[in-house]
mmCIF file of C-alpha atoms in Angstrom:
data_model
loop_
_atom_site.group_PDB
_atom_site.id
_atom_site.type_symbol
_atom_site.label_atom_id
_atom_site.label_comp_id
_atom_site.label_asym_id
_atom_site.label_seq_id
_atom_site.Cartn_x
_atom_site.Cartn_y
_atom_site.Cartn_z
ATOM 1 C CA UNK A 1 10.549 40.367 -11.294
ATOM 2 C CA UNK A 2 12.120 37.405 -9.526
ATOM 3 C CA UNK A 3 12.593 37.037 -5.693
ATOM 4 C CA UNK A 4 16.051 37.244 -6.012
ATOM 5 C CA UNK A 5 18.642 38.453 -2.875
ATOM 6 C CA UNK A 6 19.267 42.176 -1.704
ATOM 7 C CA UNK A 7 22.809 41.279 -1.876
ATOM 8 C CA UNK A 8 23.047 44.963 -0.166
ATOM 9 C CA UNK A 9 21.493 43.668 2.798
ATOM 10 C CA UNK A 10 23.171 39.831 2.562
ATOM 11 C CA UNK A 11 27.082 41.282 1.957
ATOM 12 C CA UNK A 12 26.915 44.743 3.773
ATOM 13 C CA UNK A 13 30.612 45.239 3.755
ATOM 14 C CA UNK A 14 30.931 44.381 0.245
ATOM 15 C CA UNK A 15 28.268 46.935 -0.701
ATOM 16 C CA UNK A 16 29.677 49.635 1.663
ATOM 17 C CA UNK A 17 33.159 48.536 -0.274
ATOM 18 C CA UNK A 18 31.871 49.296 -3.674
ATOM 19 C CA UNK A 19 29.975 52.415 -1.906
ATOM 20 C CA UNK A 20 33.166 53.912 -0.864
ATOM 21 C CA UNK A 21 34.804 53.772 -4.974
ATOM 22 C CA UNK A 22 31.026 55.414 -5.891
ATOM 23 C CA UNK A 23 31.865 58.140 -3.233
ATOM 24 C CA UNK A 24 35.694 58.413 -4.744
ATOM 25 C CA UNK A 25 34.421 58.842 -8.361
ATOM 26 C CA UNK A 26 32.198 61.610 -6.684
ATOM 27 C CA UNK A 27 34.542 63.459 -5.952
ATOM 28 C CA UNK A 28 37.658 63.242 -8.236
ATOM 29 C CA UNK A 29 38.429 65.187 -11.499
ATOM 30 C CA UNK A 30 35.266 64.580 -13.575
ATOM 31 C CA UNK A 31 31.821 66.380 -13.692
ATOM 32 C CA UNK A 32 28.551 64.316 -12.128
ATOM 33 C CA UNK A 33 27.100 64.846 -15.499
ATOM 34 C CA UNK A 34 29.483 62.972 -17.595
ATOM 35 C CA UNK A 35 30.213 60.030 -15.331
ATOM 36 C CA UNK A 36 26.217 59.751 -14.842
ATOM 37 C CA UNK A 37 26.329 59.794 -19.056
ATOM 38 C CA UNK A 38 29.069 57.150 -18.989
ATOM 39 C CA UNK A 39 26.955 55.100 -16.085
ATOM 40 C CA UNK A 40 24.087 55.731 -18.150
ATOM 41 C CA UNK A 41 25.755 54.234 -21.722
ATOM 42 C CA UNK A 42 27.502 51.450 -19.522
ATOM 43 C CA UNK A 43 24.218 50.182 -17.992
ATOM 44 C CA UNK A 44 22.560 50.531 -21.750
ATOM 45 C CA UNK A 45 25.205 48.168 -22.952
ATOM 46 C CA UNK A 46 24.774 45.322 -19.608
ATOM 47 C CA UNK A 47 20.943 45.797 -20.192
ATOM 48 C CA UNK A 48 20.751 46.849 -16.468
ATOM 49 C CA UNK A 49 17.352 47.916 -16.220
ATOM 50 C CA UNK A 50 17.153 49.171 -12.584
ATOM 51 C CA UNK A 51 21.003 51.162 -13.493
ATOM 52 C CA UNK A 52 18.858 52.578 -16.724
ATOM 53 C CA UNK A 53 16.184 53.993 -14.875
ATOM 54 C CA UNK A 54 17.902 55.589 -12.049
ATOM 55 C CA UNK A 55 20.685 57.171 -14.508
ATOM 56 C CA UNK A 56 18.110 58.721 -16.340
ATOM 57 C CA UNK A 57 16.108 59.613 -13.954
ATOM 58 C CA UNK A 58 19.338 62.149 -12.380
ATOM 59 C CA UNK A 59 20.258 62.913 -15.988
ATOM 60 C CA UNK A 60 16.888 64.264 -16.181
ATOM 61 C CA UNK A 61 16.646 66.097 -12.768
ATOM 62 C CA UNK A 62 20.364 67.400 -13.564
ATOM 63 C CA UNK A 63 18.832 69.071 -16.235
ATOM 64 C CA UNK A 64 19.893 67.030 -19.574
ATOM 65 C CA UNK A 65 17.238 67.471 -22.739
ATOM 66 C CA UNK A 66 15.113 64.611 -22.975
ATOM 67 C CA UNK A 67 16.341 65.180 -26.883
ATOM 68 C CA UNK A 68 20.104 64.470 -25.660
ATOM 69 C CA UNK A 69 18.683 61.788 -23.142
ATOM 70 C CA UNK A 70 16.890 59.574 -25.873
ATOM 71 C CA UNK A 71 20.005 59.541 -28.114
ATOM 72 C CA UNK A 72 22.257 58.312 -25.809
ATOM 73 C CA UNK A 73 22.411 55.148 -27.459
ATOM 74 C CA UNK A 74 22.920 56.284 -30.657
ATOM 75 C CA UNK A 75 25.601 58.774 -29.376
ATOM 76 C CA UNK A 76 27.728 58.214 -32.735
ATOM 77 C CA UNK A 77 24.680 59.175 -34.959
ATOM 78 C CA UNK A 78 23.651 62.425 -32.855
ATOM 79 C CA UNK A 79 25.950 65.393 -34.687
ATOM 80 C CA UNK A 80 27.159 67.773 -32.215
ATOM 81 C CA UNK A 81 24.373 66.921 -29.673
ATOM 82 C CA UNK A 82 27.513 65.267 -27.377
ATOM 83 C CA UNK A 83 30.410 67.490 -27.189
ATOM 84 C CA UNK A 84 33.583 65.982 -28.467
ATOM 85 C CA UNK A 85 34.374 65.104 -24.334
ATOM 86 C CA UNK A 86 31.421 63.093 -24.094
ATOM 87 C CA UNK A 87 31.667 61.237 -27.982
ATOM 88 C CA UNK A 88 35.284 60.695 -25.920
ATOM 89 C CA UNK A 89 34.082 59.375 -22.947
ATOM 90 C CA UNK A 90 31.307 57.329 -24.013
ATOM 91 C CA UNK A 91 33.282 55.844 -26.689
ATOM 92 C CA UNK A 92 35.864 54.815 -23.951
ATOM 93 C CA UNK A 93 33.060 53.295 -21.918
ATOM 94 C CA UNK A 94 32.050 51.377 -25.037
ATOM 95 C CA UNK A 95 35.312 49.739 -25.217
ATOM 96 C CA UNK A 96 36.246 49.205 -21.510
ATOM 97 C CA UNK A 97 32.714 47.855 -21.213
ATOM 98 C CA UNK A 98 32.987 45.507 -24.342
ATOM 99 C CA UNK A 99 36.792 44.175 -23.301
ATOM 100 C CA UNK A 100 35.910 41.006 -24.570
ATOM 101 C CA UNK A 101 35.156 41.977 -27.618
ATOM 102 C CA UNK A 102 37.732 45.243 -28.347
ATOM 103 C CA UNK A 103 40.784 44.350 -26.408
ATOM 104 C CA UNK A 104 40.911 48.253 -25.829
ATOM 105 C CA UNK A 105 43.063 48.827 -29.293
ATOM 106 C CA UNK A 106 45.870 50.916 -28.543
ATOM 107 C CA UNK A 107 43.449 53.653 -30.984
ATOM 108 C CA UNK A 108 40.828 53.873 -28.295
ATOM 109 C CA UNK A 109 43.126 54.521 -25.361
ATOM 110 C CA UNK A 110 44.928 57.031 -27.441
ATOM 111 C CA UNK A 111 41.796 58.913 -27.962
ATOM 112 C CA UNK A 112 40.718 59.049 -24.701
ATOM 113 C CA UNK A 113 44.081 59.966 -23.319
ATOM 114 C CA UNK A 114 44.329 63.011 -25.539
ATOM 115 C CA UNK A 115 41.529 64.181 -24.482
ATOM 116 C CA UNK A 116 41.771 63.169 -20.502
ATOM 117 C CA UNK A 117 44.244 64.090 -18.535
ATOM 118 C CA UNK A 118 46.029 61.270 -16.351
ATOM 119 C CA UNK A 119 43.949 61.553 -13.650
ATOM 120 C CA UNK A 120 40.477 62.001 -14.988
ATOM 121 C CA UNK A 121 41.546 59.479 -17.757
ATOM 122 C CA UNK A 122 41.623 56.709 -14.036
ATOM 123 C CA UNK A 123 38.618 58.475 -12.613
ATOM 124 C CA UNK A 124 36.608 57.735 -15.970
ATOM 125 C CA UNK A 125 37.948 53.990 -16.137
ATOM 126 C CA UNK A 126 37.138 53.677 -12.191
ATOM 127 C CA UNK A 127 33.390 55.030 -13.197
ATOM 128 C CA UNK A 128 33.555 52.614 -16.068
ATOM 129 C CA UNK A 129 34.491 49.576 -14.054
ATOM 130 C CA UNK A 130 32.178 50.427 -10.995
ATOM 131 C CA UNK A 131 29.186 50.542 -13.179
ATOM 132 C CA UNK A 132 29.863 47.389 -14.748
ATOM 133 C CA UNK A 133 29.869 45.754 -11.347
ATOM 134 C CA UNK A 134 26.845 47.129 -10.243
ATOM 135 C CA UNK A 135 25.415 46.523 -13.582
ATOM 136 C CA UNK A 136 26.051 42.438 -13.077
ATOM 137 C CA UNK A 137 24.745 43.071 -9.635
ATOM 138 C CA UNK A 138 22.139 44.306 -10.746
ATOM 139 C CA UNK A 139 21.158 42.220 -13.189
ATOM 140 C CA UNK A 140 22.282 38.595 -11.633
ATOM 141 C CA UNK A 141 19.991 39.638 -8.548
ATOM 142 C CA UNK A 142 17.126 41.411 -10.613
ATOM 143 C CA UNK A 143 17.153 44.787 -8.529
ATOM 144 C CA UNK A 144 13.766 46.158 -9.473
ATOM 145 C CA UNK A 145 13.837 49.683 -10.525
ATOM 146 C CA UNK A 146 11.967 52.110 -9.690
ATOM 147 C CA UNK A 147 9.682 52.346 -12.658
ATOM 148 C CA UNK A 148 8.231 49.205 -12.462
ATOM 149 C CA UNK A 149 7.847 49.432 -8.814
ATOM 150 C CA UNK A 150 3.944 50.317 -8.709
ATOM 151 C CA UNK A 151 3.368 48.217 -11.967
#
């Protein structure tokens, strides 16, 4: 790891700014366990490393198989491992995430908003878009995560 800034510590307000959305997403339409699935698939994608570790680590204590854990991933190969909600919402993430590169096709949005309702359909996209900030955070300023911390 690099000596890189806490930009937590050097931008309080800005952290305590993206804190508050974290706390909204808490608490709005969606179960913890799919948004930390989505912030889990999102940080997979932005090869966040320290957002990796620490949404598997509370998929794990929240109780999801390591079997459904390790596939994650490979969410489109796993069967009926992911219920059709999550293949939804992961596959949203995947093309929110990846705007760049999808455009979100009028296909994808129509999916998800079949299967979300108006409001969890925002909540999901706020998840989305919060973890790919912290994911850049993360990854421009080389947060170390918690694995690697007694290496």
């Amino acid at each position: 790891m690099s000596n890189r800034i806490d930009y937590a510590k050097a931008s309080p307000d800005g952290f305590k700014a993206f804190g508050a959305v974290y706390m909204a997403v808490q608490k709005g339409s969606l179960s913890k366990a799919l948004i930390d699935l989505v912030y889990l698939r999102v940080s997979q994608i932005n090869g966040c490393a320290f957002c990796i570790d620490m949404h598997s680590r509370d998929l794990v204590k929240s109780g999801l198989s390591v079997d459904k854990l390790v596939l994650v991933q490979a969410w489109h190969d796993a069967g009926d491992l992911f219920s059709q909600r999550e293949r939804v919402a992961l596959a949203w993430a995947e093309s929110v995430t990846r705007v760049s590169e999808t455009g979100i096709p009028d296909a994808d949005y129509a999916a998800a908003a079949d299967e979300f309702g108006d409001e969890e359909l925002a909540d999901l996209t706020y998840a989305i878009g919060l973890m790919n900030a912290f994911n850049r955070f993360g990854v421009a300023f080389r947060s170390t995560p918690a694995a690697t911390a007694n290496a």
